[in-house]
Amino acid sequence: MIPEDVVYTFDDLKREYESYIIWPSDRKTIEEAYEFARKKHEGQFRRSGQPYITHPVAVAYFLARLKTGPETIAAGLLHDTVEDTGTKNSEIRTRFGNTVADLVEALTKIADVTHKHSLHILAEDHRKIFVAMAKDVRVIIIKLCDRLHNMSTLQYQPRDKQIRISQETLDVYAPIAHRLGLYKIQLRLEDISLYYLKPTEYAEIERLLAAKHESLNAALERLKARITAILSPTSIPFVISSRVKSIYSIYKKMASGHSFDEVYDIMALRIITQTENQCYEVLGFIHANFKPIPGRFKDYIAMPKPNLYQSLHTTILTDDGNVFEIQIRTKAMD
Ligand code: MN
């Protein structure tokens, strides 16, 4: 049930970027890039039957959700014009300036190399070539949003292509998203890839999650209430949010020999506070009130991950026998 082919309009995109891009000249650049791309792709269609322009608009929409700058959004709108409509990069340079033209040029080159060689190179090399060619991190972010939309519309592709693209996404794109700390994109790419690569397993995990959904949610609400009761009397500011583990990460645990019921922390709670010291204070309260599971505590504040990720992680056992992962971090870390 994963492939939801949401069609974003220019108005959706506009609403998103106008929430934070306020200079009239910046907004004008994006509008002009949209008009330019729309004319160039006129008469072209996606396999879904939608006009081709819906693809660059979706890519730009994802970029606006990430609050990227106007040039990045413009380049997202223009990213397929050189490759697919025979537009000259010099035309983009004249109309939109060097930054946008350089981004589009880099994206076109990567598309070229990866199309030609994707069957012959190892995932590791593919990843290296990709990162080396994209000297500007914005190129990688646009490429990730491009892949995210292509994955979201993969149901219209033939089966062999679904498999090839999904494997490539898992090998090349998801790890890059992870390294950049773009976790939502990473999880989405992984889940959709799994849906096409292991349809039976995917459906089974989805079914198990649905069956447990209510009891897990109830346990989660109880835990939230208890933590709120513990932290409220202190002067520590906090906000609690929660997430369900992704299907792909449950799949990976199960593939390494665990049963569904043994997969810890299907639900995770996140406590956001203000300062680094308060993170450790919150941790103290959690460990004083719940039984921590040995070997599961990680201090990524003192020792950040290579991608600079910072947070405290601990896994606890509640009185009702549920296991939860708890992440504690400041707003800035989040
Ligand atoms: Mn594209």
mmCIF file of C-alpha atoms and ligand atoms in Angstrom:
data_model
loop_
_atom_site.group_PDB
_atom_site.id
_atom_site.type_symbol
_atom_site.label_atom_id
_atom_site.label_comp_id
_atom_site.label_asym_id
_atom_site.label_seq_id
_atom_site.Cartn_x
_atom_site.Cartn_y
_atom_site.Cartn_z
ATOM 1 C CA MET A 1 0.000 0.000 0.000
ATOM 2 C CA ILE A 2 2.972 2.279 -0.148
ATOM 3 C CA PRO A 3 2.926 3.870 -3.590
ATOM 4 C CA GLU A 4 0.896 6.994 -3.124
ATOM 5 C CA ASP A 5 1.230 9.055 -6.222
ATOM 6 C CA VAL A 6 0.524 12.521 -4.871
ATOM 7 C CA VAL A 7 0.485 15.114 -7.625
ATOM 8 C CA TYR A 8 1.763 18.474 -6.410
ATOM 9 C CA THR A 9 0.727 21.640 -8.213
ATOM 10 C CA PHE A 10 2.673 24.854 -8.549
ATOM 11 C CA ASP A 11 0.300 26.349 -5.953
ATOM 12 C CA ASP A 12 1.310 23.660 -3.432
ATOM 13 C CA LEU A 13 4.936 24.478 -4.139
ATOM 14 C CA LYS A 14 4.325 28.207 -3.907
ATOM 15 C CA ARG A 15 2.572 27.945 -0.554
ATOM 16 C CA GLU A 16 5.544 25.976 0.765
ATOM 17 C CA TYR A 17 8.379 28.284 -0.352
ATOM 18 C CA GLU A 18 6.500 31.522 0.317
ATOM 19 C CA SER A 19 6.404 30.521 3.974
ATOM 20 C CA TYR A 20 10.118 31.321 4.227
ATOM 21 C CA ILE A 21 11.378 32.884 0.965
ATOM 22 C CA ILE A 22 10.292 36.489 1.278
ATOM 23 C CA TRP A 23 12.329 38.594 -1.149
ATOM 24 C CA PRO A 24 10.224 39.446 -4.234
ATOM 25 C CA SER A 25 13.249 38.910 -6.510
ATOM 26 C CA ASP A 26 13.782 35.394 -5.118
ATOM 27 C CA ARG A 27 10.126 34.507 -5.566
ATOM 28 C CA LYS A 28 10.270 35.856 -9.111
ATOM 29 C CA THR A 29 13.250 33.619 -9.936
ATOM 30 C CA ILE A 30 11.295 30.548 -8.848
ATOM 31 C CA GLU A 31 8.178 31.578 -10.779
ATOM 32 C CA GLU A 32 10.273 32.182 -13.889
ATOM 33 C CA ALA A 33 12.017 28.827 -13.511
ATOM 34 C CA TYR A 34 8.592 27.162 -13.298
ATOM 35 C CA GLU A 35 7.322 28.945 -16.435
ATOM 36 C CA PHE A 36 10.538 28.098 -18.280
ATOM 37 C CA ALA A 37 10.398 24.410 -17.335
ATOM 38 C CA ARG A 38 6.673 24.186 -18.068
ATOM 39 C CA LYS A 39 7.159 25.475 -21.612
ATOM 40 C CA LYS A 40 10.172 23.235 -22.232
ATOM 41 C CA HIS A 41 8.406 20.081 -21.046
ATOM 42 C CA GLU A 42 5.175 20.954 -22.872
ATOM 43 C CA GLY A 43 3.769 17.877 -24.601
ATOM 44 C CA GLN A 44 5.894 15.453 -22.528
ATOM 45 C CA PHE A 45 4.260 13.004 -20.168
ATOM 46 C CA ARG A 46 5.318 10.753 -17.309
ATOM 47 C CA ARG A 47 4.495 7.054 -17.422
ATOM 48 C CA SER A 48 1.722 7.838 -14.942
ATOM 49 C CA GLY A 49 0.022 9.847 -17.675
ATOM 50 C CA GLN A 50 0.616 13.106 -15.834
ATOM 51 C CA PRO A 51 2.199 16.048 -17.666
ATOM 52 C CA TYR A 52 5.992 15.876 -17.242
ATOM 53 C CA ILE A 53 6.123 19.209 -15.383
ATOM 54 C CA THR A 54 4.487 17.517 -12.362
ATOM 55 C CA HIS A 55 7.843 15.772 -11.773
ATOM 56 C CA PRO A 56 10.096 18.864 -11.449
ATOM 57 C CA VAL A 57 7.326 20.567 -9.450
ATOM 58 C CA ALA A 58 7.279 17.643 -6.999
ATOM 59 C CA VAL A 59 11.086 17.740 -6.730
ATOM 60 C CA ALA A 60 10.955 21.492 -6.046
ATOM 61 C CA TYR A 61 8.176 20.899 -3.512
ATOM 62 C CA PHE A 62 10.346 18.412 -1.575
ATOM 63 C CA LEU A 63 13.198 20.944 -1.705
ATOM 64 C CA ALA A 64 10.930 23.675 -0.322
ATOM 65 C CA ARG A 65 9.884 21.327 2.473
ATOM 66 C CA LEU A 66 13.599 21.136 3.351
ATOM 67 C CA LYS A 67 13.681 24.958 3.327
ATOM 68 C CA THR A 68 16.395 25.164 0.692
ATOM 69 C CA GLY A 69 17.242 28.480 -0.961
ATOM 70 C CA PRO A 70 15.659 29.994 -4.097
ATOM 71 C CA GLU A 71 18.474 28.903 -6.442
ATOM 72 C CA THR A 72 18.146 25.298 -5.290
ATOM 73 C CA ILE A 73 14.395 25.321 -5.856
ATOM 74 C CA ALA A 74 14.849 26.931 -9.278
ATOM 75 C CA ALA A 75 17.460 24.291 -10.168
ATOM 76 C CA GLY A 76 15.029 21.600 -8.979
ATOM 77 C CA LEU A 77 12.428 22.936 -11.401
ATOM 78 C CA LEU A 78 14.962 23.049 -14.236
ATOM 79 C CA HIS A 79 16.844 19.831 -13.436
ATOM 80 C CA ASP A 80 15.569 17.790 -16.397
ATOM 81 C CA THR A 81 15.366 20.523 -19.034
ATOM 82 C CA VAL A 82 18.888 20.031 -20.408
ATOM 83 C CA GLU A 83 18.757 16.251 -20.324
ATOM 84 C CA ASP A 84 15.218 15.757 -21.588
ATOM 85 C CA THR A 85 14.272 18.771 -23.695
ATOM 86 C CA GLY A 86 17.518 19.654 -25.445
ATOM 87 C CA THR A 87 17.763 23.025 -23.710
ATOM 88 C CA LYS A 88 21.301 24.418 -23.768
ATOM 89 C CA ASN A 89 22.886 25.024 -20.387
ATOM 90 C CA SER A 90 23.999 28.420 -21.740
ATOM 91 C CA GLU A 91 20.337 29.408 -22.046
ATOM 92 C CA ILE A 92 19.831 28.651 -18.348
ATOM 93 C CA ARG A 93 23.022 30.581 -17.548
ATOM 94 C CA THR A 94 21.800 33.676 -19.384
ATOM 95 C CA ARG A 95 18.338 33.606 -17.819
ATOM 96 C CA PHE A 96 19.008 32.347 -14.301
ATOM 97 C CA GLY A 97 22.674 33.109 -13.615
ATOM 98 C CA ASN A 98 25.733 31.016 -12.803
ATOM 99 C CA THR A 99 24.607 29.384 -9.548
ATOM 100 C CA VAL A 100 21.441 27.858 -10.994
ATOM 101 C CA ALA A 101 23.188 26.922 -14.258
ATOM 102 C CA ASP A 102 26.070 25.245 -12.387
ATOM 103 C CA LEU A 103 23.631 23.191 -10.306
ATOM 104 C CA VAL A 104 21.716 22.051 -13.392
ATOM 105 C CA GLU A 105 24.958 21.301 -15.226
ATOM 106 C CA ALA A 106 26.239 19.096 -12.392
ATOM 107 C CA LEU A 107 22.897 17.255 -12.241
ATOM 108 C CA THR A 108 22.950 16.643 -15.999
ATOM 109 C CA LYS A 109 26.513 15.271 -15.849
ATOM 110 C CA ILE A 110 25.671 12.896 -13.017
ATOM 111 C CA ALA A 111 22.591 11.662 -14.866
ATOM 112 C CA ASP A 112 24.826 11.011 -17.873
ATOM 113 C CA VAL A 113 27.512 9.055 -16.030
ATOM 114 C CA THR A 114 25.144 6.992 -13.897
ATOM 115 C CA HIS A 115 22.926 6.065 -16.867
ATOM 116 C CA LYS A 116 25.895 4.871 -18.866
ATOM 117 C CA HIS A 117 27.600 2.936 -16.125
ATOM 118 C CA SER A 118 25.008 1.915 -13.578
ATOM 119 C CA LEU A 119 25.104 -1.733 -14.608
ATOM 120 C CA HIS A 120 28.864 -2.035 -14.415
ATOM 121 C CA ILE A 121 29.917 -0.269 -11.258
ATOM 122 C CA LEU A 122 29.752 -1.317 -7.646
ATOM 123 C CA ALA A 123 27.431 0.511 -5.300
ATOM 124 C CA GLU A 124 30.382 1.792 -3.282
ATOM 125 C CA ASP A 125 32.028 3.265 -6.408
ATOM 126 C CA HIS A 126 28.721 4.627 -7.611
ATOM 127 C CA ARG A 127 28.349 6.446 -4.303
ATOM 128 C CA LYS A 128 31.890 7.835 -4.523
ATOM 129 C CA ILE A 129 31.528 9.015 -8.126
ATOM 130 C CA PHE A 130 28.257 10.647 -7.270
ATOM 131 C CA VAL A 131 29.567 12.495 -4.231
ATOM 132 C CA ALA A 132 32.806 13.519 -5.986
ATOM 133 C CA MET A 133 30.930 14.914 -8.994
ATOM 134 C CA ALA A 134 28.574 16.875 -6.814
ATOM 135 C CA LYS A 135 31.072 19.307 -5.305
ATOM 136 C CA ASP A 136 28.140 21.373 -4.117
ATOM 137 C CA VAL A 137 25.996 19.641 -1.492
ATOM 138 C CA ARG A 138 22.905 21.242 -3.044
ATOM 139 C CA VAL A 139 23.401 19.023 -6.085
ATOM 140 C CA ILE A 140 23.136 15.943 -3.894
ATOM 141 C CA ILE A 141 20.040 17.249 -2.139
ATOM 142 C CA ILE A 142 18.291 17.931 -5.462
ATOM 143 C CA LYS A 143 19.315 14.477 -6.685
ATOM 144 C CA LEU A 144 17.858 12.897 -3.541
ATOM 145 C CA CYS A 145 14.544 14.724 -4.012
ATOM 146 C CA ASP A 146 14.550 13.665 -7.676
ATOM 147 C CA ARG A 147 15.021 10.048 -6.600
ATOM 148 C CA LEU A 148 12.373 10.368 -3.913
ATOM 149 C CA HIS A 149 9.786 11.421 -6.478
ATOM 150 C CA ASN A 150 10.860 8.740 -8.956
ATOM 151 C CA MET A 151 10.480 6.163 -6.178
ATOM 152 C CA SER A 152 7.042 7.554 -5.351
ATOM 153 C CA THR A 153 5.944 6.935 -8.932
ATOM 154 C CA LEU A 154 7.690 3.593 -9.444
ATOM 155 C CA GLN A 155 4.418 1.676 -9.710
ATOM 156 C CA TYR A 156 4.160 2.815 -13.342
ATOM 157 C CA GLN A 157 7.479 1.202 -14.288
ATOM 158 C CA PRO A 158 7.956 -2.377 -15.498
ATOM 159 C CA ARG A 159 8.906 -4.925 -12.826
ATOM 160 C CA ASP A 160 12.584 -5.288 -13.865
ATOM 161 C CA LYS A 161 13.077 -1.540 -13.646
ATOM 162 C CA GLN A 162 11.329 -1.376 -10.256
ATOM 163 C CA ILE A 163 13.826 -3.910 -8.931
ATOM 164 C CA ARG A 164 16.903 -2.297 -10.452
ATOM 165 C CA ILE A 165 15.982 1.225 -9.298
ATOM 166 C CA SER A 166 15.008 0.045 -5.801
ATOM 167 C CA GLN A 167 18.295 -1.814 -5.347
ATOM 168 C CA GLU A 168 20.228 1.222 -6.524
ATOM 169 C CA THR A 169 18.242 3.434 -4.137
ATOM 170 C CA LEU A 170 19.051 1.173 -1.222
ATOM 171 C CA ASP A 171 22.737 0.868 -2.158
ATOM 172 C CA VAL A 172 23.495 4.413 -3.221
ATOM 173 C CA TYR A 173 20.882 7.006 -2.312
ATOM 174 C CA ALA A 174 19.606 5.967 1.126
ATOM 175 C CA PRO A 175 23.146 5.853 2.611
ATOM 176 C CA ILE A 176 23.873 9.319 1.217
ATOM 177 C CA ALA A 177 20.635 10.687 2.707
ATOM 178 C CA HIS A 178 21.679 9.104 6.002
ATOM 179 C CA ARG A 179 25.101 10.731 5.903
ATOM 180 C CA LEU A 180 23.543 14.119 5.264
ATOM 181 C CA GLY A 181 21.196 13.635 8.195
ATOM 182 C CA LEU A 182 18.118 13.720 5.918
ATOM 183 C CA TYR A 183 16.460 10.928 7.879
ATOM 184 C CA LYS A 184 12.913 11.357 6.632
ATOM 185 C CA ILE A 185 14.104 11.003 3.059
ATOM 186 C CA GLN A 186 16.334 8.062 3.989
ATOM 187 C CA LEU A 187 13.485 6.159 5.707
ATOM 188 C CA ARG A 188 11.074 6.841 2.874
ATOM 189 C CA LEU A 189 13.597 5.672 0.249
ATOM 190 C CA GLU A 190 14.319 2.510 2.241
ATOM 191 C CA ASP A 191 10.672 1.643 2.829
ATOM 192 C CA ILE A 192 9.668 2.085 -0.814
ATOM 193 C CA SER A 193 12.720 0.083 -1.974
ATOM 194 C CA LEU A 194 11.786 -2.758 0.372
ATOM 195 C CA TYR A 195 8.207 -2.671 -0.889
ATOM 196 C CA TYR A 196 9.464 -3.511 -4.400
ATOM 197 C CA LEU A 197 12.384 -5.775 -3.481
ATOM 198 C CA LYS A 198 10.659 -7.896 -0.792
ATOM 199 C CA PRO A 199 6.900 -7.478 -1.300
ATOM 200 C CA THR A 200 5.928 -10.494 0.847
ATOM 201 C CA GLU A 201 8.059 -9.470 3.821
ATOM 202 C CA TYR A 202 6.930 -5.877 3.506
ATOM 203 C CA ALA A 203 3.247 -6.859 3.598
ATOM 204 C CA GLU A 204 3.851 -9.171 6.565
ATOM 205 C CA ILE A 205 5.527 -6.472 8.684
ATOM 206 C CA GLU A 206 2.820 -4.029 7.737
ATOM 207 C CA ARG A 207 0.203 -6.555 8.885
ATOM 208 C CA LEU A 208 2.005 -7.215 12.192
ATOM 209 C CA LEU A 209 2.353 -3.497 12.858
ATOM 210 C CA ALA A 210 -1.328 -2.921 12.170
ATOM 211 C CA ALA A 211 -2.262 -5.755 14.545
ATOM 212 C CA LYS A 212 -0.168 -4.226 17.329
ATOM 213 C CA HIS A 213 -1.008 -0.663 16.512
ATOM 214 C CA GLU A 214 -3.632 -0.074 19.192
ATOM 215 C CA SER A 215 -1.827 -1.710 22.088
ATOM 216 C CA LEU A 216 1.425 0.030 21.151
ATOM 217 C CA ASN A 217 -0.267 3.390 20.929
ATOM 218 C CA ALA A 218 -1.960 2.918 24.283
ATOM 219 C CA ALA A 219 1.356 1.955 25.896
ATOM 220 C CA LEU A 220 2.966 4.973 24.313
ATOM 221 C CA GLU A 221 0.324 7.331 25.658
ATOM 222 C CA ARG A 222 0.764 5.877 29.156
ATOM 223 C CA LEU A 223 4.517 6.384 28.953
ATOM 224 C CA LYS A 224 4.145 9.955 27.694
ATOM 225 C CA ALA A 225 1.810 10.720 30.600
ATOM 226 C CA ARG A 226 4.259 9.241 33.117
ATOM 227 C CA ILE A 227 7.249 11.127 31.753
ATOM 228 C CA THR A 228 5.230 14.333 31.711
ATOM 229 C CA ALA A 229 4.337 13.737 35.357
ATOM 230 C CA ILE A 230 7.992 13.148 36.209
ATOM 231 C CA LEU A 231 9.398 16.167 34.375
ATOM 232 C CA SER A 232 6.636 18.718 35.012
ATOM 233 C CA PRO A 233 7.588 19.432 38.647
ATOM 234 C CA THR A 234 11.175 20.205 37.553
ATOM 235 C CA SER A 235 12.111 23.464 35.865
ATOM 236 C CA ILE A 236 13.331 21.636 32.751
ATOM 237 C CA PRO A 237 11.489 22.712 29.574
ATOM 238 C CA PHE A 238 10.501 19.735 27.398
ATOM 239 C CA VAL A 239 8.396 18.605 24.449
ATOM 240 C CA ILE A 240 7.662 14.929 23.825
ATOM 241 C CA SER A 241 7.062 13.447 20.380
ATOM 242 C CA SER A 242 6.993 9.866 19.165
ATOM 243 C CA ARG A 243 7.612 7.804 16.059
ATOM 244 C CA VAL A 244 7.053 4.263 14.890
ATOM 245 C CA LYS A 245 10.101 2.461 13.585
ATOM 246 C CA SER A 246 10.235 2.215 9.797
ATOM 247 C CA ILE A 247 9.234 -1.014 8.087
ATOM 248 C CA TYR A 248 12.706 -1.309 6.596
ATOM 249 C CA SER A 249 14.463 -1.071 9.966
ATOM 250 C CA ILE A 250 12.128 -3.717 11.411
ATOM 251 C CA TYR A 251 12.839 -5.862 8.350
ATOM 252 C CA LYS A 252 16.592 -5.543 8.893
ATOM 253 C CA LYS A 253 16.287 -6.643 12.540
ATOM 254 C CA MET A 254 14.109 -9.588 11.525
ATOM 255 C CA ALA A 255 16.474 -10.524 8.699
ATOM 256 C CA SER A 256 19.259 -10.816 11.279
ATOM 257 C CA GLY A 257 17.303 -13.522 13.085
ATOM 258 C CA HIS A 258 14.908 -11.735 15.456
ATOM 259 C CA SER A 259 11.175 -12.351 15.575
ATOM 260 C CA PHE A 260 8.808 -9.419 15.276
ATOM 261 C CA ASP A 261 8.109 -9.514 19.014
ATOM 262 C CA GLU A 262 11.815 -9.371 19.743
ATOM 263 C CA VAL A 263 12.289 -6.183 17.800
ATOM 264 C CA TYR A 264 12.906 -3.630 20.496
ATOM 265 C CA ASP A 265 11.831 -0.084 20.254
ATOM 266 C CA ILE A 266 9.209 -0.388 17.536
ATOM 267 C CA MET A 267 8.023 2.817 19.086
ATOM 268 C CA ALA A 268 10.419 5.533 20.102
ATOM 269 C CA LEU A 269 9.868 8.607 22.173
ATOM 270 C CA ARG A 270 11.765 11.794 21.626
ATOM 271 C CA ILE A 271 12.219 14.360 24.364
ATOM 272 C CA ILE A 272 13.344 17.780 23.189
ATOM 273 C CA THR A 273 14.744 20.196 25.733
ATOM 274 C CA GLN A 274 16.818 23.385 25.563
ATOM 275 C CA THR A 275 20.402 22.859 26.690
ATOM 276 C CA GLU A 276 22.940 20.059 26.576
ATOM 277 C CA ASN A 277 22.998 19.910 30.398
ATOM 278 C CA GLN A 278 19.219 19.511 30.476
ATOM 279 C CA CYS A 279 19.560 16.487 28.168
ATOM 280 C CA TYR A 280 21.666 14.746 30.820
ATOM 281 C CA GLU A 281 19.275 15.867 33.558
ATOM 282 C CA VAL A 282 16.329 14.381 31.672
ATOM 283 C CA LEU A 283 18.307 11.167 31.185
ATOM 284 C CA GLY A 284 18.890 11.034 34.932
ATOM 285 C CA PHE A 285 15.148 11.270 35.608
ATOM 286 C CA ILE A 286 14.385 8.582 33.015
ATOM 287 C CA HIS A 287 16.935 6.120 34.417
ATOM 288 C CA ALA A 288 15.808 6.862 37.974
ATOM 289 C CA ASN A 289 12.215 5.926 37.085
ATOM 290 C CA PHE A 290 12.520 3.168 34.478
ATOM 291 C CA LYS A 291 14.716 0.146 34.088
ATOM 292 C CA PRO A 292 17.281 0.797 31.322
ATOM 293 C CA ILE A 293 18.134 -2.159 29.065
ATOM 294 C CA PRO A 294 21.872 -2.895 29.417
ATOM 295 C CA GLY A 295 24.102 -2.065 26.474
ATOM 296 C CA ARG A 296 21.551 0.185 24.809
ATOM 297 C CA PHE A 297 22.687 3.561 26.122
ATOM 298 C CA LYS A 298 24.441 5.764 23.540
ATOM 299 C CA ASP A 299 25.863 9.211 24.158
ATOM 300 C CA TYR A 300 25.959 10.867 20.728
ATOM 301 C CA ILE A 301 26.238 14.264 22.411
ATOM 302 C CA ALA A 302 29.711 13.654 23.814
ATOM 303 C CA MET A 303 30.557 11.503 20.778
ATOM 304 C CA PRO A 304 28.570 12.710 17.733
ATOM 305 C CA LYS A 305 28.120 10.351 14.775
ATOM 306 C CA PRO A 306 30.338 11.047 11.724
ATOM 307 C CA ASN A 307 27.437 12.965 10.140
ATOM 308 C CA LEU A 308 27.407 15.200 13.257
ATOM 309 C CA TYR A 309 24.192 13.633 14.588
ATOM 310 C CA GLN A 310 23.816 14.389 18.294
ATOM 311 C CA SER A 311 21.392 12.884 20.786
ATOM 312 C CA LEU A 312 21.236 10.652 23.849
ATOM 313 C CA HIS A 313 19.666 7.235 23.221
ATOM 314 C CA THR A 314 18.506 4.833 25.854
ATOM 315 C CA THR A 315 16.113 1.908 25.829
ATOM 316 C CA ILE A 316 13.874 1.282 28.807
ATOM 317 C CA LEU A 317 11.479 -1.335 30.079
ATOM 318 C CA THR A 318 8.148 0.001 31.367
ATOM 319 C CA ASP A 319 6.123 -1.496 34.227
ATOM 320 C CA ASP A 320 3.633 -2.935 31.735
ATOM 321 C CA GLY A 321 6.453 -4.848 30.044
ATOM 322 C CA ASN A 322 6.909 -2.710 26.944
ATOM 323 C CA VAL A 323 10.277 -1.705 25.577
ATOM 324 C CA PHE A 324 10.791 1.804 24.254
ATOM 325 C CA GLU A 325 13.723 3.642 22.835
ATOM 326 C CA ILE A 326 14.014 7.148 24.231
ATOM 327 C CA GLN A 327 15.953 9.861 22.419
ATOM 328 C CA ILE A 328 16.876 13.025 24.285
ATOM 329 C CA ARG A 329 18.233 16.079 22.530
ATOM 330 C CA THR A 330 18.091 19.870 22.241
ATOM 331 C CA LYS A 331 16.046 21.665 19.606
ATOM 332 C CA ALA A 332 19.240 22.548 17.727
ATOM 333 C CA MET A 333 20.308 18.879 17.610
ATOM 334 C CA ASP A 334 16.882 17.938 16.338
HETATM 335 MN MN MN B 1 14.228 14.033 -12.705
#
